[in-house]
Amino acid sequence: MATEQNILEGDTRGFMDTFLERFGFDVSNVGGKSLQRKGPLSEVYLMELVPNLLIIIFGTLVMWSASLTIADASFPRHIAGIAIGLVGAALVWAYDYRVCAGMPTLLLVVDVVLMLLPSVPGLGYNAMGMTGWVQIPLIGLRFQPSELAKPVTILLMASLTAEYNGNIETLRDYLKLCGVLCVPFILILTQPDLGTGLIVMVLGGCIIVCGGAKRSWVLVTLGIIVVGSIVVVASSMTEGLPSILKQYQINRLIVFVDPSVDPSGNGYNLQQAKIAVGSGGLLGKGIGNATQAGGGFLPEAHTDFVFALLAEEFGFLGSVALLLLFGWMTISVVLLALRIESVFGKLVLAGVAAMWSFQLLQNVGMCIGIMPITGIPLPFVSFGSSSMIAQMISAGLVQSVWHHRTKVG
Amino acid sequence: MTLSNIIIALIIILLLSLVGLYVFYSRGDDERLKLDIGGAAPRASGGNDASAERGIRNRLLGLGFAAASVIGVLVGRLWSMQLVSSEEYAKQAEQNRTRTISITAPRGRILDRNGNEIVGNRPSLTVVSKPNVVQNEIEVKLLANLIGMPAAAVRRKIQDQSEGAQSDRTVAQDVSRRVVAFIGEHPYLFEGVSVEERTARHYPFGKLAAHVVGYTGTVTREQLEASEEANDEGTIVYQAGDTVGQAGVEYEYEDVLQGVRGEQGVHVDANGAVSDYSTLVAPQSGSDVILTIDATIQRAAEESLERIIEMVRTTVSKNCCAGSVIAMDVTNGEILAMASAPSYSPNIFVGGISNDDWDALQSDESANPLMNRAISGQYPSASTIKPLSVYAALDNGIANGKSEYECLGWWTGFGQASGQYCWKQSGHGTMNLKSGITYSCDVVFYEIGKGFFESDEPEAFQEKLREWGLGSSTGVDLPGEGVGRVPDAEWKWNYYTNASDADRMWKGGDFTNLAIGQGDLLVTPIQMACAYAGIAMGGVQWRPHVLRSIRSRTGTGSVIDYEAQQLREVVEDRAYQNIIRDGLEGAVYEESEWIALHFLNMKERVAGKSGTGEQVGKNPTAWYIAFAPADNPRYVVVSTIEEATWGSGSAMYVTRDVLGALFGEPDDVMVAISDLQVAD
């Protein structure tokens, strides 16, 4: 069959396709066998669903152990978040995502509204020094709209970029896309939530790049971002010049560069997280035996630093298992993007894959000292229902793409 | 860490080179590897343009590649952290949660010779506070109300750094269970405040033997530094806040009484709350010190001293308030009782003495109660020196057993202008050396003084006194002993630097003064106790001591006994010894009927001597020294009372009472007030 398709598709196939096919992957985008409907299970994309569910189960186990020692880590709330997320994912799965391709304006409006919700008097709720929370009056339920803004931004950018069908011809179009991306990015920065802003930037940028931006533009843009960041950091760290970054952000950068600067102060979190991860060893200390997290030495052990807790309890085997599950899940999304026909679908999947990859890199990376510390949750694992629901909705998007794959011509 | 960094660097270099290779090849002629798309493809929505489709495909592949790289980098880093450097991190995690709490070792007890506990330990609930609590006004006020102290006092205690700048501050000791319970139930009100169970010194007999046992206090900065500098094996290294001996036996035998701290390893959480215990190094209790003091005799001595002082103060000398008494075993130097008045309660030092208490102890009105007058009090010996003057005269040929003197009450040996009275101005008549001691006839000793003044070796007199131990410390095992002073020509010249040369010269009158123990001579009661012990024992003096034995409270509970040391032996002719002894026995039984009355009710014969040390502008210091049994001496008792009256009319009663306690024969003769005025 592979030979047949090679002949059919001619030079459209890259060497990677051949490479992947050799390992049994079907990367054809013109309705190979696996894309055919066969039985009820074929309505879900098992390649993504299985690792996703395994990650959630693993995360639930970790959260249960965290709830033993950390008062804030409410296990029922975690389960409730998963339940709501499942409902949301199912709804998204049933919904034809392609409808969104035609409503970029509405998506932009939704995105902006979500970002502005915390600023609405009576709704905003201040937590952890950020105003990014919304408290629904009367019910008292709190959530972070910026988390929900992630899948919305994915849809928004994908719908805009898909119009160009993989080839953004003019700089004007490219700049327009970048401009639209800047709207949610800047809105998030004002909350201020640099971490979520970075995620939005990365997933949006990835969609634009996959959607056919010229390489020279991308390189120039990257150059501008790098130079701009250097200017911002340098100006923030120099006295007398305007300080755009907050002092704690500068401290995190300093600690990232040299963790030995202030191990009991600014470098404390990083130091404790690294000790937690490293002391886990090969097999870990076992559930409930984490001295770093259990003794309260590791701060935020159920939220931002949940990976350090996992690595401490389950060791190298456990943490690598989690990473491999994430790898499996992300690659399966990329593979699906390769296989389906709709450009919009491809870009949505690219956005989701970029989001997961980046959040994984950022979250795990900060626990092990290869990324600066930012308050980014680990998808499907960290405590926090907003993140859990938003991530499961994103997973629902993947499933929706699969679900509605044959309806495109 | 370096290894893991190298591994990460290698992984990153590998990935970067892969990416670089990919980009490099995609620029070449091979269209299939190109990341970007060339040319102008039609803008379309149907996705039927092959080149556009391929562009997305390659970029998606790049995304997949990036996602896989993320996993690879993270796994690589985890491999280095969790497998390569795992042990080091595990060590840090263990350090994180392990703390060592030092456990104070109970201090050794101080017992009397019969095993009665004079100083023991008791548990004491102590409220301690972190230094920063002082910044919380409300908390300080709450704490003050709860303990029942003024807020200012609580604040002062928390600010007190004497226990170390970082260490917890002691706010209150011996708080009630109610206070403990309240603090325990309201941890949010009392952040940084906690209750510790410590041990405190406990005095079952109250102030009994306070000057002997001394008191404890928090280690001073000087003591801390000294202990840190001394690196010798076995030296106790103090920590800030340690309780150490500051006076008396507590100070002298600090090394014995102080235990060795134990260490309890604990696992804590990030807030320092203890979750469980790990290793324990048990503290070693300090050893018990067993004194030569007999609590019964000590109590009799203290009560008698107090009673007689009170009697003197209310009758003849309103300033009388101080004195001392020593009871010593002449055969080995063991001190059975040693009292000093006024006294103090060592209990006020427990948990740190308050400023008010300290000021009160230091004030003039209190007459320095912390001073142990038995070893630190320095007085003219007065007539109690007369036996030694006789030895000096006999040994230097100034007099012999047949020497006779005529006492008319007024002595003009150095001419009428410098005539001196005998204390008995009516005169004693014909006297010899023995009766000179018995009746304490001054004229006999004026003659002796004159004899020395006129001899070739005048200072042989002082040499004799020094030979008997005056002017040097006895080496008693208590801190703060005075050495006294035996004046001689050289001393006088150097001492009175502001006087005229004529007045600085040593004169005949200085010898006559010295011979009767007046003038510039200063002795301590403990020196006189040793001197009279020597007289009783034919010249042999034992080093006075209060330590009987040390009993370890750990291991086998081994006991180390104090080995009696001979202080000195003064060789005197047996015949001379008899003159002295007869004279001293005579002083008890012959000089006056009413003195004899107080001693005739004892079956042991007693030899003794009174003394009345003249003081400029004050009432005299009374002495009475006695040893018994006179024929086979066992105990010597030295009593002094400052600002009293005649020695035989005040100090004598104290000596008699202590002898009574030693031999179980209390004095049943009433002390008549009129007796207080009786002649010396």
Coordinates of C-alpha atoms in Angstrom, one line a residue, chain B residues 48-418:
Chain B
N48 CA -5.7 21.0 -3.3
D49 CA -2.5 22.7 -3.9
A50 CA 0.3 20.1 -3.5
S51 CA 3.1 22.5 -2.7
A52 CA 1.2 24.2 0.1
E53 CA 0.1 20.9 1.5
R54 CA 3.7 19.8 1.6
G55 CA 4.8 22.9 3.4
I56 CA 2.4 22.3 6.2
R57 CA 3.5 18.6 6.3
N58 CA 7.1 19.4 6.7
R59 CA 6.5 22.0 9.4
L60 CA 4.2 19.6 11.3
L61 CA 7.0 17.1 11.1
G62 CA 9.3 19.7 12.5
L63 CA 6.8 20.2 15.3
G64 CA 6.7 16.5 16.1
F65 CA 10.5 16.5 16.0
A66 CA 10.6 19.4 18.5
A67 CA 8.1 17.7 20.8
A68 CA 10.2 14.5 20.8
S69 CA 13.3 16.6 21.5
V70 CA 11.6 18.2 24.5
I71 CA 11.0 14.7 25.9
G72 CA 14.5 13.7 25.1
V73 CA 16.1 16.7 26.9
L74 CA 13.9 16.2 29.9
V75 CA 14.6 12.5 30.2
G76 CA 18.3 13.2 29.8
R77 CA 18.3 15.8 32.6
L78 CA 16.2 13.5 34.8
W79 CA 18.7 10.6 34.1
S80 CA 21.5 12.8 35.4
M81 CA 19.6 14.0 38.4
Q82 CA 17.8 10.9 39.5
L83 CA 20.4 8.3 38.6
V84 CA 23.8 9.9 38.5
S85 CA 23.6 12.5 41.2
S86 CA 20.7 10.9 43.1
E87 CA 22.8 10.2 46.2
E88 CA 23.8 13.8 46.7
Y89 CA 20.3 15.0 46.4
A90 CA 19.1 12.4 48.8
K91 CA 21.7 13.6 51.2
Q92 CA 20.4 17.2 50.9
A93 CA 16.8 16.0 51.3
E94 CA 17.9 14.3 54.5
Q95 CA 19.8 17.4 55.7
N96 CA 16.7 19.4 55.0
R97 CA 14.5 17.5 57.4
T98 CA 17.0 16.6 60.1
R99 CA 17.7 18.8 63.0
T100 CA 19.6 18.2 66.2
I101 CA 18.2 19.3 69.4
S102 CA 20.7 19.4 72.2
I103 CA 19.4 18.0 75.5
T104 CA 20.7 19.6 78.6
A105 CA 22.2 17.1 81.0
P106 CA 20.9 17.3 84.6
R107 CA 23.4 18.9 86.8
G108 CA 24.9 16.8 89.6
R109 CA 23.4 17.2 93.0
I110 CA 25.1 18.5 96.1
L111 CA 24.7 16.3 99.2
D112 CA 25.8 16.6 102.7
R113 CA 28.1 14.0 104.3
N114 CA 25.1 11.9 105.3
G115 CA 23.6 11.9 101.9
N116 CA 21.0 14.7 102.5
E117 CA 20.3 16.6 99.4
I118 CA 21.2 20.2 99.9
V119 CA 21.0 21.1 96.2
G120 CA 18.9 19.0 93.8
N121 CA 17.1 19.4 90.5
R122 CA 13.4 19.8 89.8
P123 CA 11.5 20.1 86.5
S124 CA 10.6 23.6 85.6
L125 CA 8.2 24.7 82.9
T126 CA 9.7 27.6 81.0
V127 CA 8.2 29.9 78.5
V128 CA 10.6 30.8 75.8
S129 CA 10.1 33.2 72.9
K130 CA 11.7 33.8 69.6
P131 CA 13.5 37.2 69.5
N132 CA 11.2 38.7 66.9
V133 CA 8.1 38.3 69.1
V134 CA 9.1 41.6 70.7
Q135 CA 7.9 43.4 67.5
N136 CA 4.4 42.2 68.0
E137 CA 3.0 44.6 70.6
I138 CA -0.3 42.7 71.0
E139 CA 1.4 39.3 71.5
V140 CA 3.7 40.8 74.1
K141 CA 0.8 42.3 76.0
L142 CA -1.2 39.0 75.8
L143 CA 1.9 37.1 77.1
A144 CA 2.4 39.6 79.9
N145 CA -1.2 39.3 81.0
L146 CA -1.1 35.5 80.8
I147 CA 2.1 35.2 82.9
G148 CA 1.3 38.0 85.2
M149 CA 4.3 40.2 84.4
P150 CA 4.4 43.8 83.3
A151 CA 4.6 44.1 79.5
A152 CA 7.8 46.1 79.8
A153 CA 9.4 43.3 81.8
V154 CA 8.4 40.7 79.1
R155 CA 9.8 43.0 76.4
R156 CA 13.0 43.4 78.3
K157 CA 13.4 39.6 78.7
I158 CA 12.8 39.0 75.0
Q159 CA 15.3 41.6 74.1
D160 CA 17.9 40.2 76.5
Q161 CA 20.7 38.7 74.4
S162 CA 22.7 37.1 77.1
E163 CA 21.6 33.7 76.0
G164 CA 22.9 34.3 72.5
A165 CA 21.6 36.6 69.8
Q166 CA 19.9 33.8 67.8
S167 CA 18.7 31.6 70.6
D168 CA 15.3 31.6 72.2
R169 CA 14.7 34.0 75.0
T170 CA 13.6 32.8 78.4
V171 CA 10.5 34.8 79.4
A172 CA 9.3 33.1 82.5
Q173 CA 10.3 30.0 84.5
D174 CA 8.1 27.8 86.6
V175 CA 4.9 28.8 85.0
S176 CA 1.7 27.1 85.9
R177 CA 0.1 24.2 84.0
R178 CA -2.7 26.7 83.2
V179 CA -0.3 29.0 81.3
V180 CA 1.1 26.0 79.5
A181 CA -2.3 24.8 78.5
F182 CA -3.4 28.2 77.3
I183 CA -0.4 28.7 75.1
G184 CA -0.8 25.2 73.7
E185 CA -4.5 25.8 72.9
H186 CA -3.9 29.1 71.2
P187 CA -0.9 28.7 69.0
Y188 CA -2.1 31.4 66.6
L189 CA -2.1 34.0 69.4
F190 CA 1.4 33.0 70.5
E191 CA 3.4 32.6 67.4
G192 CA 7.1 32.1 68.3
V193 CA 6.3 31.4 71.9
S194 CA 6.7 27.9 73.3
V195 CA 7.0 26.0 76.5
E196 CA 10.1 24.0 77.4
E197 CA 10.5 21.6 80.2
R198 CA 13.8 22.4 81.8
T199 CA 15.4 21.4 85.1
A200 CA 16.1 24.0 87.7
R201 CA 18.1 24.0 90.9
H202 CA 16.1 23.0 93.9
Y203 CA 17.1 23.6 97.5
P204 CA 15.3 21.2 99.9
F205 CA 16.9 22.9 102.9
G206 CA 16.3 26.4 101.7
K207 CA 19.2 28.7 102.3
L208 CA 21.1 26.1 104.3
A209 CA 24.8 26.3 103.5
A210 CA 24.1 28.9 100.8
H211 CA 27.7 30.3 101.0
V212 CA 29.2 26.8 100.7
V213 CA 27.1 25.5 97.8
G214 CA 26.9 28.8 96.0
Y215 CA 24.6 29.4 93.2
T216 CA 24.2 28.9 89.5
G217 CA 23.6 31.3 86.7
T218 CA 23.5 31.6 82.9
V219 CA 26.9 31.2 81.4
T220 CA 28.4 34.6 80.9
R221 CA 30.0 35.8 77.7
E222 CA 33.4 35.6 79.2
Q223 CA 32.9 32.0 80.3
L224 CA 31.6 31.1 76.9
E225 CA 34.6 32.5 75.2
A226 CA 37.0 30.9 77.7
S227 CA 35.4 27.5 77.1
E228 CA 35.6 27.9 73.4
E229 CA 39.3 28.8 73.5
A230 CA 40.2 25.9 75.7
N231 CA 40.5 23.0 73.3
D232 CA 41.7 20.5 75.8
E233 CA 40.2 17.1 75.8
G234 CA 37.4 16.7 78.3
T235 CA 36.9 20.4 78.7
I236 CA 33.2 21.3 78.7
V237 CA 32.3 23.5 75.8
Y238 CA 29.4 25.7 76.8
Q239 CA 26.5 26.8 74.7
A240 CA 24.8 30.1 75.2
G241 CA 22.1 29.8 77.8
D242 CA 23.8 27.0 79.7
T243 CA 23.5 27.0 83.4
V244 CA 26.9 27.1 85.1
G245 CA 28.1 27.4 88.7
Q246 CA 28.9 31.0 89.6
A247 CA 29.9 30.8 93.3
G248 CA 30.8 28.3 96.0
V249 CA 30.9 24.6 95.3
E250 CA 28.7 25.1 92.2
Y251 CA 31.6 27.1 90.8
E252 CA 34.5 25.2 92.3
Y253 CA 33.3 21.8 91.1
E254 CA 31.6 23.0 87.9
D255 CA 33.5 20.5 85.8
V256 CA 32.2 17.7 88.0
L257 CA 28.6 18.9 88.4
Q258 CA 28.1 19.9 84.8
G259 CA 26.9 17.0 82.7
V260 CA 27.5 16.3 79.0
R261 CA 24.8 17.4 76.7
G262 CA 22.9 14.8 74.7
E263 CA 21.8 15.2 71.2
Q264 CA 18.4 14.1 69.8
G265 CA 18.1 13.9 66.0
V266 CA 14.6 14.8 64.8
H267 CA 12.9 14.9 61.5
V268 CA 11.1 18.2 61.0
D269 CA 8.9 19.8 58.4
A270 CA 9.6 23.1 56.7
N271 CA 8.0 25.0 59.7
G272 CA 10.4 23.2 62.1
A273 CA 7.6 21.1 63.6
V274 CA 8.9 17.7 64.7
S275 CA 7.4 14.8 62.9
D276 CA 9.5 11.9 64.3
Y277 CA 12.7 11.2 66.1
S278 CA 15.8 9.7 64.8
T279 CA 19.1 9.0 66.6
L280 CA 19.6 9.8 70.2
V281 CA 22.9 10.5 72.0
A282 CA 21.8 10.4 75.6
P283 CA 22.9 13.2 77.9
Q284 CA 25.2 12.3 80.7
S285 CA 24.2 13.6 84.0
G286 CA 26.7 15.5 86.0
S287 CA 28.2 13.8 89.0
D288 CA 26.9 14.2 92.5
V289 CA 29.2 16.1 94.9
I290 CA 29.1 14.9 98.5
L291 CA 30.3 17.5 101.0
T292 CA 32.0 17.2 104.3
I293 CA 29.2 19.5 105.6
D294 CA 26.9 17.9 108.1
A295 CA 23.4 19.4 107.6
T296 CA 22.5 19.1 111.2
I297 CA 25.6 20.9 112.4
Q298 CA 25.4 23.4 109.6
R299 CA 21.9 24.2 110.7
A300 CA 22.9 24.5 114.3
A301 CA 25.7 26.8 113.3
E302 CA 23.5 29.0 111.2
E303 CA 20.8 29.3 113.8
S304 CA 23.2 30.1 116.6
L305 CA 25.0 32.7 114.5
E306 CA 21.7 34.3 113.6
R307 CA 20.4 34.2 117.1
I308 CA 23.5 35.7 118.7
I309 CA 23.8 38.4 116.0
E310 CA 20.2 39.3 116.6
M311 CA 20.8 39.4 120.4
V312 CA 23.8 41.6 120.0
R313 CA 22.0 43.9 117.6
T314 CA 19.0 44.4 119.9
T315 CA 21.1 45.0 123.0
V316 CA 24.5 46.6 122.6
S317 CA 25.3 47.2 119.0
K318 CA 22.6 48.2 116.6
N319 CA 24.9 47.9 113.5
C320 CA 25.7 44.2 114.2
C321 CA 24.5 42.0 111.4
A322 CA 27.4 40.0 110.0
G323 CA 29.5 37.2 111.1
S324 CA 30.7 33.7 110.3
V325 CA 31.4 30.3 111.9
I326 CA 33.5 27.4 110.8
A327 CA 33.5 23.9 112.3
M328 CA 36.4 21.8 111.1
D329 CA 37.7 18.3 111.8
V330 CA 41.3 19.0 112.9
T331 CA 42.4 15.5 112.0
N332 CA 41.8 15.8 108.3
G333 CA 40.6 19.3 107.4
E334 CA 37.0 18.4 106.7
I335 CA 34.7 21.3 107.2
L336 CA 31.5 20.1 108.9
A337 CA 29.8 23.5 109.0
M338 CA 30.6 26.8 107.5
A339 CA 28.1 29.7 107.8
S340 CA 28.2 33.3 107.0
A341 CA 25.8 36.0 107.9
P342 CA 23.9 37.8 106.5
S343 CA 22.9 35.0 104.2
Y344 CA 20.9 34.8 101.0
S345 CA 18.6 32.3 99.3
P346 CA 20.3 30.7 96.3
N347 CA 16.8 30.1 95.0
I348 CA 16.6 33.7 93.8
F349 CA 19.3 32.9 91.2
V350 CA 17.2 30.1 89.7
G351 CA 16.2 31.1 86.2
G352 CA 18.2 34.3 86.3
I353 CA 18.2 36.8 89.1
S354 CA 16.1 39.9 88.7
N355 CA 17.8 43.2 88.6
D356 CA 16.0 44.3 91.7
D357 CA 17.2 41.3 93.6
W358 CA 20.7 41.7 92.4
D359 CA 20.8 45.4 93.4
A360 CA 19.4 44.5 96.8
L361 CA 22.2 42.0 97.3
Q362 CA 24.8 44.6 96.3
S363 CA 23.5 47.5 98.3
D364 CA 25.4 48.8 101.4
E365 CA 22.4 48.3 103.7
S366 CA 22.4 44.6 102.9
A367 CA 26.0 44.2 104.2
N368 CA 27.1 42.1 101.2
P369 CA 25.2 38.9 101.9
L370 CA 26.9 37.1 98.9
M371 CA 30.3 37.3 100.6
N372 CA 31.3 34.1 102.4
R373 CA 32.9 35.8 105.4
A374 CA 34.3 32.5 106.7
I375 CA 36.9 32.6 103.9
S376 CA 36.7 36.1 102.5
G377 CA 36.2 38.1 105.7
Q378 CA 39.5 39.7 106.8
Y379 CA 39.8 41.1 110.3
P380 CA 42.4 41.8 112.9
S381 CA 42.8 38.6 114.7
A382 CA 42.9 40.3 118.1
S383 CA 43.8 38.2 121.1
T384 CA 43.3 35.0 119.2
I385 CA 46.8 35.5 117.9
K386 CA 48.3 35.3 121.4
P387 CA 49.2 31.6 121.3
L388 CA 51.2 32.2 118.1
S389 CA 52.9 35.2 119.7
V390 CA 53.9 32.9 122.5
Y391 CA 55.3 30.3 120.1
A392 CA 57.3 33.1 118.3
A393 CA 58.7 34.4 121.6
L394 CA 59.7 30.9 122.8
D395 CA 61.2 29.9 119.5
N396 CA 63.2 33.0 119.2
G397 CA 64.4 33.2 122.7
I398 CA 62.4 36.3 123.5
A399 CA 60.8 34.4 126.4
N400 CA 61.0 31.0 128.0
G401 CA 58.8 28.9 130.2
K402 CA 59.9 30.7 133.3
S403 CA 59.5 34.2 132.0
E404 CA 57.4 36.4 134.4
Y405 CA 55.7 39.7 133.8
E406 CA 54.2 42.3 136.0
C407 CA 50.9 43.7 134.8
L408 CA 49.9 47.0 136.3
G409 CA 47.3 47.8 133.7
W410 CA 49.5 50.5 132.1
W411 CA 52.6 49.5 130.3
T412 CA 55.4 52.0 129.6
G413 CA 57.9 49.8 128.0
F414 CA 58.6 52.3 125.3
G415 CA 58.4 55.3 127.7
Q416 CA 55.6 57.1 129.3
A417 CA 54.7 59.0 126.2
S418 CA 53.9 55.8 124.3

